[in-house]
Amino acid sequence: MGENPHRSDTLLVIDEGTTSTRAMLFAADGTPIGQAQAPLTQHYPQAGYVEHDAEEIWQLTLNCAREMVARAGGAAHIRAIGITNQRETIVFWDRRTGKPLAPAIVWQDRRTADICARLKAEGHESLVQAKTGLLLDPYFSGSKIGWALAHWPQLRHAGEHLAVGTIESYLVYRLTGGAHVTDATNASRTALMAIGASGWDDGLLDLFDVPRAILPEIVDCAGPIAMTAPEWFGAPIAITGMAGDQQAATIGQGCLDLGQTKATYGTGAFVLTSTGRRLRHSQNRLLSTICWQIGGERHYALEGAVFVAGSLIQWLRDDMRMIARADESEPLARSVADNGGVYLVPALSGLGAPWWAPGARAAITGLSFATGRAHVIRAALEAMAHQTADLKAAFAADGADWNMLRVDGGMVANDWIAQDLADMLDIPVERPGFVETTAIGAAMLAAVGAGLYPGLVEAAAMRGKVEGFTPAMAPEARAKRLAGWGAAVRGVLGG
Ligand code: ADP
């Protein structure tokens, strides 16, 4: 013990997701060493509402992190902490105690749909889009904070003791015992920050009725962010990396240069294309976002979100009972020569980018007596490449076309999907051997922040080995699929 000179270069990553909390240990070269995970309770108090208990998040984080600190042999063996988190979710707490004053309102929560619709009707969307790179949608934190201040009197009563922040901000507050900061990527998802300028924007604060005094200070994604209080891990540990989950995954996939793109296929699918130092505004309803900020210098990305990806497979499994396990979908899709003319548009909760049609509903088209279960399952898997192809067209129209796609997330364990993406997009697809790219990205930021690497380009070696999928589909077959999909989407959009 203690002989290995690299021992103290271990990095601890806290990955605070929507459905679970994880702590992971990495060696400085990116080798995963250990992991602790705990599921997080989801609260659905009424239709459209999704809440978390921030105290539960904190306790789970502390437990998982402590387990990993013990695994490392104590705090002295951990060089730095990196934090990555579900974005947009907003926490309200008392500065004196750090205790939450209200439920955390989760990114999926739609309670502010009316507020956003009103602001849109009043003509504010183009200004919001120009300033923030986002759209007027309940997804983002600003309207959620305004709603909470108007509806939860205990927040107003807390007066100057009220603090607000996204999940990483809350975790840092608790871990340090009082540092109130947020990193630039998380700040860029609140709709309260002008992403091309520094700090919170007075016009946006006014629009959403959010007082500046309750918000954290915006800081870099890598560097000496804060030190944990000694009481949690036996000795202080430096927090040196922080980014929202999709940005962390983009970094973890090594998408650092203009045009480099990653797609994560989990419950939903999130595609981010790096646009380098240049902030681009989408003409195609993609989002502009900060990909990272280091040394005050920002790198940007364009983002497209697909609401339904893996959740479609879950629905086919649990509600339609067409399969017993998600991975059965792969042999079933392979068991038929093609989709038999069946198309599935998975608009089970509306359509996301580039359509943004919240009222759209899903459809399965082209059914006949010749249609079997395998065709429907195949159509479901094909929908991933179809939705991604629509995004690719939008990115290309915005001047950020992809020449390769780096994939991750639970769905791309399915080789058929990975190959179908390569075939339909007609570009090579790359899948890392270690698919926890979000955690790797946070580890990369923490490593750079701790000075283990001079920059992200060097730290990208932590990504490790990758597997490639090469396009091998005839152009006519691709064109036929895209035409069939296009017709099915038009049906769903009602036009
Ligand atoms: P999240 O991080 O959003 O919770 P994950 O990245 O863990 O999601 O991915 C899980 C999703 O992937 C589930 O929705 C599941 O239905 C889907 N999934 C898992 N394995 C497969 C598979 N072999 N084929 C298709 N879908 C799969």
Short mmCIF file of C-alpha atoms and ligand atoms in Angstrom, two decimals:
data_model
loop_
_atom_site.label_atom_id
_atom_site.label_comp_id
_atom_site.label_asym_id
_atom_site.label_seq_id
_atom_site.Cartn_x
_atom_site.Cartn_y
_atom_site.Cartn_z
CA MET A 1 0.00 0.00 0.00
CA GLY A 2 1.16 3.52 -0.70
CA GLU A 3 4.00 2.35 -2.96
CA ASN A 4 2.30 3.17 -6.22
CA PRO A 5 3.28 6.73 -7.16
CA HIS A 6 -0.01 7.17 -9.05
CA ARG A 7 -2.19 6.19 -6.13
CA SER A 8 -2.91 9.76 -5.13
CA ASP A 9 -3.87 10.62 -8.71
CA THR A 10 -7.16 8.77 -8.34
CA LEU A 11 -10.17 10.82 -9.42
CA LEU A 12 -13.57 10.60 -7.79
CA VAL A 13 -16.54 11.32 -10.04
CA ILE A 14 -19.99 12.08 -8.69
CA ASP A 15 -22.57 11.43 -11.41
CA GLU A 16 -25.94 12.67 -10.21
CA GLY A 17 -28.40 11.40 -12.82
CA THR A 18 -32.15 11.67 -13.08
CA THR A 19 -32.87 8.17 -11.82
CA SER A 20 -29.74 7.33 -9.85
CA THR A 21 -26.73 8.69 -8.05
CA ARG A 22 -23.32 7.23 -8.71
CA ALA A 23 -19.82 7.68 -7.44
CA MET A 24 -16.98 6.29 -9.56
CA LEU A 25 -13.23 6.06 -9.11
CA PHE A 26 -10.86 6.46 -12.05
CA ALA A 27 -7.10 6.19 -12.36
CA ALA A 28 -5.48 9.24 -13.97
CA ASP A 29 -5.27 7.34 -17.29
CA GLY A 30 -9.05 6.81 -17.30
CA THR A 31 -9.08 3.21 -16.05
CA PRO A 32 -12.26 2.68 -14.01
CA ILE A 33 -11.49 1.39 -10.52
CA GLY A 34 -14.79 1.22 -8.72
CA GLN A 35 -18.40 2.31 -8.64
CA ALA A 36 -21.20 2.74 -6.09
CA GLN A 37 -24.76 3.41 -7.22
CA ALA A 38 -28.10 4.10 -5.57
CA PRO A 39 -31.53 4.61 -7.18
CA LEU A 40 -33.25 7.96 -6.65
CA THR A 41 -36.95 8.25 -5.75
CA GLN A 42 -39.10 9.91 -8.42
CA HIS A 43 -42.07 11.93 -7.19
CA TYR A 44 -45.03 12.61 -9.49
CA PRO A 45 -47.39 14.73 -7.35
CA GLN A 46 -49.73 15.43 -10.28
CA ALA A 47 -49.87 15.11 -14.05
CA GLY A 48 -46.91 16.87 -15.63
CA TYR A 49 -45.12 17.39 -12.31
CA VAL A 50 -41.79 15.63 -11.59
CA GLU A 51 -39.96 16.28 -8.34
CA HIS A 52 -36.89 15.02 -6.46
CA ASP A 53 -35.99 15.33 -2.80
CA ALA A 54 -32.67 17.21 -2.75
CA GLU A 55 -31.95 15.93 0.75
CA GLU A 56 -32.18 12.37 -0.60
CA ILE A 57 -29.87 13.34 -3.46
CA TRP A 58 -27.35 14.70 -0.97
CA GLN A 59 -27.51 11.66 1.32
CA LEU A 60 -27.13 9.22 -1.60
CA THR A 61 -24.24 11.26 -2.96
CA LEU A 62 -22.51 11.30 0.41
CA ASN A 63 -23.00 7.54 0.91
CA CYS A 64 -21.78 6.60 -2.58
CA ALA A 65 -18.84 9.01 -2.43
CA ARG A 66 -17.81 7.77 1.02
CA GLU A 67 -17.84 4.20 -0.23
CA MET A 68 -15.46 5.16 -3.03
CA VAL A 69 -13.23 7.21 -0.72
CA ALA A 70 -12.91 4.13 1.49
CA ARG A 71 -12.18 2.01 -1.59
CA ALA A 72 -9.39 4.42 -2.56
CA GLY A 73 -7.84 4.02 0.88
CA GLY A 74 -8.92 7.41 2.24
CA ALA A 75 -9.22 11.02 1.13
CA ALA A 76 -5.43 11.41 0.84
CA HIS A 77 -5.49 8.96 -2.08
CA ILE A 78 -7.96 11.05 -4.08
CA ARG A 79 -6.47 13.82 -6.13
CA ALA A 80 -9.67 15.56 -7.09
CA ILE A 81 -13.44 15.34 -7.46
CA GLY A 82 -15.38 15.85 -10.70
CA ILE A 83 -19.15 16.40 -10.63
CA THR A 84 -21.63 15.85 -13.44
CA ASN A 85 -25.38 16.07 -13.14
CA GLN A 86 -28.87 16.00 -14.60
CA ARG A 87 -29.27 19.49 -16.01
CA GLU A 88 -31.99 22.15 -15.54
CA THR A 89 -33.38 20.57 -12.35
CA ILE A 90 -33.59 23.27 -9.72
CA VAL A 91 -33.08 23.16 -5.92
CA PHE A 92 -34.16 25.70 -3.28
CA TRP A 93 -32.35 25.72 0.06
CA ASP A 94 -31.62 27.67 3.24
CA ARG A 95 -28.12 29.11 3.28
CA ARG A 96 -27.85 28.68 7.06
CA THR A 97 -28.49 24.95 7.11
CA GLY A 98 -28.06 23.80 3.52
CA LYS A 99 -31.43 22.04 3.89
CA PRO A 100 -33.89 22.11 0.99
CA LEU A 101 -36.85 24.45 1.47
CA ALA A 102 -39.00 22.84 -1.23
CA PRO A 103 -39.01 19.90 -3.64
CA ALA A 104 -36.48 20.04 -6.45
CA ILE A 105 -38.32 20.66 -9.73
CA VAL A 106 -36.96 18.18 -12.27
CA TRP A 107 -36.07 19.01 -15.88
CA GLN A 108 -38.94 16.84 -17.17
CA ASP A 109 -41.51 18.85 -15.19
CA ARG A 110 -44.06 20.65 -17.40
CA ARG A 111 -45.79 22.81 -14.75
CA THR A 112 -44.58 26.03 -16.33
CA ALA A 113 -46.00 25.25 -19.79
CA ASP A 114 -48.57 28.05 -19.33
CA ILE A 115 -45.95 30.59 -18.28
CA CYS A 116 -43.82 29.72 -21.30
CA ALA A 117 -46.84 29.82 -23.64
CA ARG A 118 -47.77 33.27 -22.31
CA LEU A 119 -44.24 34.61 -22.74
CA LYS A 120 -44.19 33.17 -26.25
CA ALA A 121 -47.54 34.77 -27.07
CA GLU A 122 -46.16 38.08 -25.79
CA GLY A 123 -43.38 37.74 -28.36
CA HIS A 124 -40.42 37.03 -26.07
CA GLU A 125 -39.12 33.86 -27.71
CA SER A 126 -36.85 35.44 -30.30
CA LEU A 127 -35.12 37.51 -27.60
CA VAL A 128 -34.75 34.49 -25.31
CA GLN A 129 -33.38 32.44 -28.19
CA ALA A 130 -30.96 35.16 -29.25
CA LYS A 131 -29.64 35.65 -25.73
CA THR A 132 -29.63 32.11 -24.36
CA GLY A 133 -29.51 29.80 -27.38
CA LEU A 134 -32.54 28.05 -25.85
CA LEU A 135 -36.28 28.14 -26.57
CA LEU A 136 -39.19 29.19 -24.38
CA ASP A 137 -39.93 25.76 -22.95
CA PRO A 138 -40.65 24.51 -19.42
CA TYR A 139 -37.57 22.27 -19.78
CA PHE A 140 -35.25 25.12 -18.74
CA SER A 141 -34.87 26.31 -15.14
CA GLY A 142 -35.83 30.01 -15.35
CA SER A 143 -39.60 29.57 -15.52
CA LYS A 144 -39.39 26.86 -12.84
CA ILE A 145 -37.68 29.25 -10.40
CA GLY A 146 -40.21 32.00 -11.14
CA TRP A 147 -43.08 29.56 -10.58
CA ALA A 148 -41.65 28.32 -7.27
CA LEU A 149 -41.13 31.84 -5.91
CA ALA A 150 -44.73 32.70 -6.79
CA HIS A 151 -46.29 29.51 -5.39
CA TRP A 152 -44.21 28.42 -2.40
CA PRO A 153 -44.46 31.05 0.39
CA GLN A 154 -41.67 29.45 2.43
CA LEU A 155 -39.22 30.56 -0.27
CA ARG A 156 -40.28 34.19 0.07
CA HIS A 157 -40.24 33.92 3.86
CA ALA A 158 -36.64 32.70 3.76
CA GLY A 159 -35.68 36.16 2.47
CA GLU A 160 -31.92 36.67 2.23
CA HIS A 161 -31.33 33.08 3.42
CA LEU A 162 -32.78 31.60 0.23
CA ALA A 163 -30.29 30.07 -2.20
CA VAL A 164 -31.15 28.52 -5.55
CA GLY A 165 -29.10 26.38 -7.88
CA THR A 166 -28.98 23.40 -10.18
CA ILE A 167 -27.94 20.00 -8.81
CA GLU A 168 -24.15 20.45 -9.06
CA SER A 169 -24.52 23.81 -7.32
CA TYR A 170 -26.43 22.22 -4.46
CA LEU A 171 -23.93 19.38 -4.11
CA VAL A 172 -21.00 21.80 -3.97
CA TYR A 173 -22.84 23.89 -1.37
CA ARG A 174 -23.30 20.83 0.85
CA LEU A 175 -19.86 19.36 0.18
CA THR A 176 -18.06 22.60 0.98
CA GLY A 177 -20.38 23.92 3.64
CA GLY A 178 -21.27 27.12 1.86
CA ALA A 179 -19.65 27.75 -1.55
CA HIS A 180 -22.49 28.93 -3.81
CA VAL A 181 -21.27 28.36 -7.36
CA THR A 182 -22.48 26.85 -10.63
CA ASP A 183 -20.41 25.93 -13.66
CA ALA A 184 -20.96 27.68 -16.97
CA THR A 185 -22.53 24.65 -18.71
CA ASN A 186 -25.20 24.24 -16.06
CA ALA A 187 -25.73 28.01 -15.93
CA SER A 188 -26.30 28.01 -19.70
CA ARG A 189 -29.37 25.76 -19.23
CA THR A 190 -31.23 28.05 -16.85
CA ALA A 191 -32.34 30.54 -19.54
CA LEU A 192 -31.11 33.24 -17.15
CA MET A 193 -27.66 33.62 -18.64
CA ALA A 194 -26.75 35.22 -21.94
CA ILE A 195 -24.41 32.55 -23.26
CA GLY A 196 -22.25 34.94 -25.22
CA ALA A 197 -21.76 37.28 -22.25
CA SER A 198 -20.63 36.80 -18.67
CA GLY A 199 -22.91 36.43 -15.69
CA TRP A 200 -26.68 36.47 -15.24
CA ASP A 201 -28.68 38.69 -17.57
CA ASP A 202 -30.87 41.38 -15.99
CA GLY A 203 -33.43 41.27 -18.80
CA LEU A 204 -33.85 37.50 -18.45
CA LEU A 205 -34.02 37.74 -14.63
CA ASP A 206 -36.84 40.26 -15.03
CA LEU A 207 -38.64 38.15 -17.63
CA PHE A 208 -38.78 35.10 -15.34
CA ASP A 209 -39.13 37.10 -12.08
CA VAL A 210 -35.95 35.78 -10.52
CA PRO A 211 -33.92 37.97 -8.11
CA ARG A 212 -30.20 37.94 -8.81
CA ALA A 213 -29.28 37.62 -5.11
CA ILE A 214 -30.54 34.03 -4.82
CA LEU A 215 -28.36 32.73 -7.68
CA PRO A 216 -24.86 31.23 -7.51
CA GLU A 217 -21.67 32.64 -8.97
CA ILE A 218 -20.86 31.23 -12.43
CA VAL A 219 -17.43 29.52 -12.55
CA ASP A 220 -15.20 27.50 -14.90
CA CYS A 221 -15.72 23.79 -15.56
CA ALA A 222 -12.15 22.94 -14.57
CA GLY A 223 -9.83 24.49 -12.03
CA PRO A 224 -9.66 24.98 -8.27
CA ILE A 225 -13.43 25.27 -7.82
CA ALA A 226 -13.70 24.53 -4.08
CA MET A 227 -12.55 22.22 -1.26
CA THR A 228 -14.86 19.76 0.48
CA ALA A 229 -15.40 20.31 4.20
CA PRO A 230 -13.12 17.91 6.17
CA GLU A 231 -16.05 16.33 7.99
CA TRP A 232 -17.39 14.43 4.96
CA PHE A 233 -14.40 12.34 3.85
CA GLY A 234 -11.97 12.62 6.77
CA ALA A 235 -9.88 15.29 5.03
CA PRO A 236 -10.62 17.99 2.44
CA ILE A 237 -10.62 17.00 -1.25
CA ALA A 238 -10.41 19.52 -4.09
CA ILE A 239 -13.39 19.80 -6.45
CA THR A 240 -11.73 20.60 -9.79
CA GLY A 241 -14.24 19.59 -12.48
CA MET A 242 -17.92 20.26 -13.10
CA ALA A 243 -20.28 20.03 -16.08
CA GLY A 244 -23.84 19.07 -16.97
CA ASP A 245 -24.25 15.45 -18.04
CA GLN A 246 -24.61 15.94 -21.81
CA GLN A 247 -21.67 18.33 -21.95
CA ALA A 248 -19.61 15.89 -19.86
CA ALA A 249 -20.51 13.09 -22.30
CA THR A 250 -19.45 15.29 -25.23
CA ILE A 251 -16.10 15.91 -23.56
CA GLY A 252 -15.84 12.24 -22.54
CA GLN A 253 -16.33 11.26 -26.19
CA GLY A 254 -13.46 13.56 -27.13
CA CYS A 255 -15.71 15.83 -29.23
CA LEU A 256 -13.52 18.89 -28.81
CA ASP A 257 -13.27 20.27 -32.36
CA LEU A 258 -15.77 21.85 -34.71
CA GLY A 259 -18.19 19.29 -36.12
CA GLN A 260 -17.28 16.44 -33.78
CA THR A 261 -20.51 14.88 -32.58
CA LYS A 262 -21.75 12.50 -29.92
CA ALA A 263 -25.16 10.94 -29.49
CA THR A 264 -26.29 9.40 -26.22
CA TYR A 265 -29.17 6.91 -26.48
CA GLY A 266 -30.62 6.41 -23.01
CA THR A 267 -34.20 7.07 -21.96
CA GLY A 268 -34.14 9.91 -24.48
CA ALA A 269 -31.42 10.74 -26.99
CA PHE A 270 -29.16 13.78 -26.86
CA VAL A 271 -26.95 14.82 -29.74
CA LEU A 272 -24.29 17.49 -29.29
CA THR A 273 -21.98 18.83 -31.96
CA SER A 274 -18.99 20.86 -30.88
CA THR A 275 -18.84 24.26 -32.58
CA GLY A 276 -15.54 25.23 -30.98
CA ARG A 277 -14.99 28.81 -29.84
CA ARG A 278 -17.74 30.04 -32.08
CA LEU A 279 -21.27 30.47 -30.77
CA ARG A 280 -23.75 29.52 -33.50
CA HIS A 281 -27.42 30.31 -33.38
CA SER A 282 -29.61 27.65 -34.91
CA GLN A 283 -32.06 28.44 -37.66
CA ASN A 284 -33.52 24.96 -37.24
CA ARG A 285 -34.69 24.88 -33.64
CA LEU A 286 -31.57 23.25 -32.27
CA LEU A 287 -30.20 24.63 -29.00
CA SER A 288 -26.93 26.48 -28.59
CA THR A 289 -25.18 25.67 -25.37
CA ILE A 290 -21.87 26.12 -23.57
CA CYS A 291 -19.88 22.91 -23.93
CA TRP A 292 -17.27 23.93 -21.40
CA GLN A 293 -15.53 26.99 -19.96
CA ILE A 294 -11.91 26.80 -18.85
CA GLY A 295 -9.77 29.80 -17.96
CA GLY A 296 -12.78 31.96 -18.72
CA GLU A 297 -12.70 30.79 -22.36
CA ARG A 298 -15.88 29.22 -23.65
CA HIS A 299 -16.43 26.42 -26.12
CA TYR A 300 -19.88 25.96 -27.54
CA ALA A 301 -22.05 23.19 -28.93
CA LEU A 302 -25.28 22.78 -30.84
CA GLU A 303 -27.70 20.35 -29.26
CA GLY A 304 -30.69 18.36 -30.41
CA ALA A 305 -32.83 16.37 -28.00
CA VAL A 306 -35.04 13.45 -28.92
CA PHE A 307 -37.55 12.78 -26.14
CA VAL A 308 -38.18 9.10 -26.77
CA ALA A 309 -35.38 6.58 -27.35
CA GLY A 310 -34.89 3.74 -24.83
CA SER A 311 -38.24 4.59 -23.26
CA LEU A 312 -39.84 3.29 -26.46
CA ILE A 313 -38.28 -0.11 -25.83
CA GLN A 314 -39.44 0.03 -22.21
CA TRP A 315 -42.97 0.84 -23.37
CA LEU A 316 -42.97 -2.03 -25.87
CA ARG A 317 -41.73 -4.29 -23.09
CA ASP A 318 -43.80 -3.17 -20.09
CA ASP A 319 -47.02 -1.81 -21.59
CA MET A 320 -47.34 -3.52 -24.96
CA ARG A 321 -45.64 -6.70 -23.66
CA MET A 322 -44.16 -7.41 -27.07
CA ILE A 323 -40.78 -8.35 -25.59
CA ALA A 324 -39.72 -9.53 -22.15
CA ARG A 325 -36.30 -7.88 -22.13
CA ALA A 326 -34.81 -4.90 -23.98
CA ASP A 327 -32.01 -6.96 -25.51
CA GLU A 328 -34.53 -9.34 -27.14
CA SER A 329 -35.13 -6.52 -29.60
CA GLU A 330 -31.84 -7.22 -31.35
CA PRO A 331 -32.40 -10.86 -32.45
CA LEU A 332 -36.02 -10.00 -33.30
CA ALA A 333 -34.94 -7.14 -35.57
CA ARG A 334 -32.43 -9.45 -37.25
CA SER A 335 -35.05 -12.18 -37.73
CA VAL A 336 -36.75 -10.25 -40.57
CA ALA A 337 -35.21 -9.04 -43.82
CA ASP A 338 -36.65 -5.54 -43.50
CA ASN A 339 -39.36 -3.55 -41.75
CA GLY A 340 -42.08 -4.94 -44.05
CA GLY A 341 -43.27 -1.39 -44.73
CA VAL A 342 -43.88 -0.68 -41.02
CA TYR A 343 -42.79 2.67 -39.56
CA LEU A 344 -42.99 3.70 -35.93
CA VAL A 345 -42.92 7.41 -35.02
CA PRO A 346 -42.26 7.39 -31.28
CA ALA A 347 -44.00 10.66 -30.39
CA LEU A 348 -45.24 9.17 -27.11
CA SER A 349 -44.56 12.49 -25.36
CA GLY A 350 -44.60 14.73 -28.39
CA LEU A 351 -41.74 15.16 -30.84
CA GLY A 352 -38.54 16.93 -29.80
CA ALA A 353 -35.90 18.47 -32.05
CA PRO A 354 -36.05 19.46 -34.79
CA TRP A 355 -39.87 19.35 -34.75
CA TRP A 356 -40.71 20.58 -31.23
CA ALA A 357 -44.30 19.38 -31.53
CA PRO A 358 -45.39 18.74 -27.93
CA GLY A 359 -48.94 17.82 -28.97
CA ALA A 360 -47.88 15.20 -31.54
CA ARG A 361 -48.82 11.60 -30.75
CA ALA A 362 -47.09 8.39 -31.78
CA ALA A 363 -48.07 6.22 -34.73
CA ILE A 364 -47.32 2.81 -36.20
CA THR A 365 -48.02 2.89 -39.92
CA GLY A 366 -48.06 0.38 -42.77
CA LEU A 367 -49.60 -2.54 -40.84
CA SER A 368 -51.03 -5.51 -42.74
CA PHE A 369 -51.83 -9.16 -41.97
CA ALA A 370 -48.29 -9.92 -43.03
CA THR A 371 -46.96 -7.74 -40.20
CA GLY A 372 -45.47 -9.67 -37.31
CA ARG A 373 -44.11 -8.68 -33.92
CA ALA A 374 -40.57 -8.66 -35.34
CA HIS A 375 -41.52 -6.00 -37.90
CA VAL A 376 -42.89 -3.69 -35.23
CA ILE A 377 -39.82 -4.18 -33.04
CA ARG A 378 -37.59 -3.59 -36.04
CA ALA A 379 -39.51 -0.41 -36.86
CA ALA A 380 -38.97 0.68 -33.23
CA LEU A 381 -35.20 0.20 -33.48
CA GLU A 382 -35.13 1.85 -36.91
CA ALA A 383 -36.82 4.90 -35.38
CA MET A 384 -33.53 5.69 -33.60
CA ALA A 385 -31.64 6.13 -36.86
CA HIS A 386 -34.62 7.90 -38.44
CA GLN A 387 -34.85 10.46 -35.66
CA THR A 388 -31.07 10.90 -35.76
CA ALA A 389 -31.18 11.42 -39.53
CA ASP A 390 -33.69 14.25 -39.05
CA LEU A 391 -31.32 15.81 -36.53
CA LYS A 392 -28.36 15.40 -38.86
CA ALA A 393 -30.23 17.31 -41.55
CA ALA A 394 -30.97 20.13 -39.07
CA PHE A 395 -27.34 20.28 -37.91
CA ALA A 396 -26.16 20.32 -41.53
CA ALA A 397 -28.55 23.14 -42.35
CA ASP A 398 -27.04 25.06 -39.42
CA GLY A 399 -23.56 24.56 -40.90
CA ALA A 400 -22.50 21.87 -38.43
CA ASP A 401 -22.76 18.64 -40.42
CA TRP A 402 -21.30 15.43 -38.99
CA ASN A 403 -18.72 13.24 -40.68
CA MET A 404 -18.66 10.70 -37.88
CA LEU A 405 -20.91 9.90 -34.92
CA ARG A 406 -19.66 8.83 -31.51
CA VAL A 407 -22.39 6.93 -29.68
CA ASP A 408 -23.02 5.89 -26.10
CA GLY A 409 -25.89 5.16 -23.69
CA GLY A 410 -27.70 1.95 -22.75
CA MET A 411 -29.31 1.44 -26.17
CA VAL A 412 -26.12 1.21 -28.20
CA ALA A 413 -25.16 -1.98 -26.42
CA ASN A 414 -27.45 -3.15 -29.25
CA ASP A 415 -25.09 -3.77 -32.19
CA TRP A 416 -27.96 -3.73 -34.66
CA ILE A 417 -28.81 -0.15 -33.69
CA ALA A 418 -25.17 0.96 -33.94
CA GLN A 419 -24.88 -0.56 -37.43
CA ASP A 420 -28.23 0.88 -38.52
CA LEU A 421 -27.07 4.34 -37.45
CA ALA A 422 -23.95 3.99 -39.60
CA ASP A 423 -26.05 2.70 -42.51
CA MET A 424 -28.78 5.32 -42.37
CA LEU A 425 -26.55 8.31 -41.64
CA ASP A 426 -23.97 7.05 -44.12
CA ILE A 427 -21.09 7.96 -41.82
CA PRO A 428 -18.85 5.87 -39.56
CA VAL A 429 -20.15 5.29 -36.05
CA GLU A 430 -17.78 4.85 -33.11
CA ARG A 431 -18.65 3.25 -29.79
CA PRO A 432 -16.21 3.39 -26.87
CA GLY A 433 -15.44 0.16 -25.03
CA PHE A 434 -16.20 1.94 -21.76
CA VAL A 435 -19.59 3.51 -22.36
CA GLU A 436 -19.86 5.68 -19.23
CA THR A 437 -18.74 8.70 -21.21
CA THR A 438 -20.48 11.16 -18.87
CA ALA A 439 -18.33 9.99 -15.99
CA ILE A 440 -15.18 9.95 -18.14
CA GLY A 441 -15.91 13.55 -19.19
CA ALA A 442 -16.23 14.64 -15.57
CA ALA A 443 -13.01 12.78 -14.76
CA MET A 444 -11.27 14.54 -17.66
CA LEU A 445 -12.40 17.94 -16.38
CA ALA A 446 -11.31 17.08 -12.83
CA ALA A 447 -7.93 15.86 -14.13
CA VAL A 448 -7.37 19.04 -16.13
CA GLY A 449 -8.57 21.14 -13.20
CA ALA A 450 -6.09 19.37 -10.92
CA GLY A 451 -3.23 19.92 -13.36
CA LEU A 452 -2.78 16.24 -14.31
CA TYR A 453 -3.15 17.17 -17.99
CA PRO A 454 -2.47 20.53 -19.63
CA GLY A 455 -5.85 20.52 -21.38
CA LEU A 456 -8.81 18.46 -22.57
CA VAL A 457 -7.05 17.43 -25.79
CA GLU A 458 -4.41 15.59 -23.76
CA ALA A 459 -6.97 14.31 -21.24
CA ALA A 460 -9.01 12.78 -24.10
CA ALA A 461 -6.64 9.80 -23.95
CA MET A 462 -8.72 8.76 -20.93
CA ARG A 463 -11.52 7.74 -23.33
CA GLY A 464 -9.77 4.44 -24.12
CA LYS A 465 -10.48 1.94 -26.91
CA VAL A 466 -13.31 2.32 -29.40
CA GLU A 467 -15.20 0.02 -31.77
CA GLY A 468 -16.21 1.13 -35.27
CA PHE A 469 -19.31 0.54 -37.41
CA THR A 470 -18.98 1.28 -41.12
CA PRO A 471 -21.88 2.20 -43.44
CA ALA A 472 -22.82 -0.75 -45.66
CA MET A 473 -26.31 0.01 -46.95
CA ALA A 474 -27.28 0.47 -50.59
CA PRO A 475 -28.34 4.08 -51.32
CA GLU A 476 -31.74 2.91 -52.66
CA ALA A 477 -32.52 1.05 -49.44
CA ARG A 478 -31.62 4.15 -47.43
CA ALA A 479 -33.71 6.42 -49.63
CA LYS A 480 -36.70 4.08 -49.31
CA ARG A 481 -36.43 4.06 -45.52
CA LEU A 482 -36.12 7.85 -45.33
CA ALA A 483 -39.11 8.31 -47.64
CA GLY A 484 -41.23 5.91 -45.56
CA TRP A 485 -40.20 7.66 -42.35
CA GLY A 486 -40.84 11.11 -43.80
CA ALA A 487 -44.38 10.12 -44.77
CA ALA A 488 -45.05 8.66 -41.32
CA VAL A 489 -43.76 11.83 -39.59
CA ARG A 490 -45.92 14.02 -41.81
CA GLY A 491 -48.91 11.93 -40.76
CA VAL A 492 -48.07 12.48 -37.09
CA LEU A 493 -47.52 16.21 -37.57
CA GLY A 494 -50.82 16.41 -39.39
CA GLY A 495 -49.51 17.82 -42.61
P1 ADP B 1 -30.69 6.42 -18.77
O1 ADP B 1 -29.26 6.81 -18.50
O2 ADP B 1 -31.48 7.45 -19.51
O3 ADP B 1 -31.40 5.92 -17.55
P2 ADP B 1 -29.46 4.16 -20.13
O4 ADP B 1 -28.36 4.80 -20.85
O5 ADP B 1 -29.14 3.32 -18.92
O6 ADP B 1 -30.63 5.18 -19.79
O7 ADP B 1 -30.21 3.25 -21.20
C1 ADP B 1 -31.31 2.45 -20.82
C2 ADP B 1 -32.31 2.42 -21.95
O8 ADP B 1 -31.78 1.65 -23.01
C3 ADP B 1 -33.60 1.79 -21.51
O9 ADP B 1 -34.65 2.66 -21.88
C4 ADP B 1 -33.69 0.48 -22.30
O10 ADP B 1 -35.00 0.28 -22.78
C5 ADP B 1 -32.73 0.69 -23.46
N1 ADP B 1 -31.98 -0.53 -23.79
C6 ADP B 1 -31.15 -1.21 -22.98
N2 ADP B 1 -30.61 -2.27 -23.63
C7 ADP B 1 -31.11 -2.25 -24.88
C8 ADP B 1 -30.94 -3.08 -26.04
N3 ADP B 1 -30.11 -4.13 -26.05
N4 ADP B 1 -31.63 -2.73 -27.16
C9 ADP B 1 -32.44 -1.66 -27.18
N5 ADP B 1 -32.63 -0.85 -26.12
C10 ADP B 1 -31.98 -1.13 -24.98
#
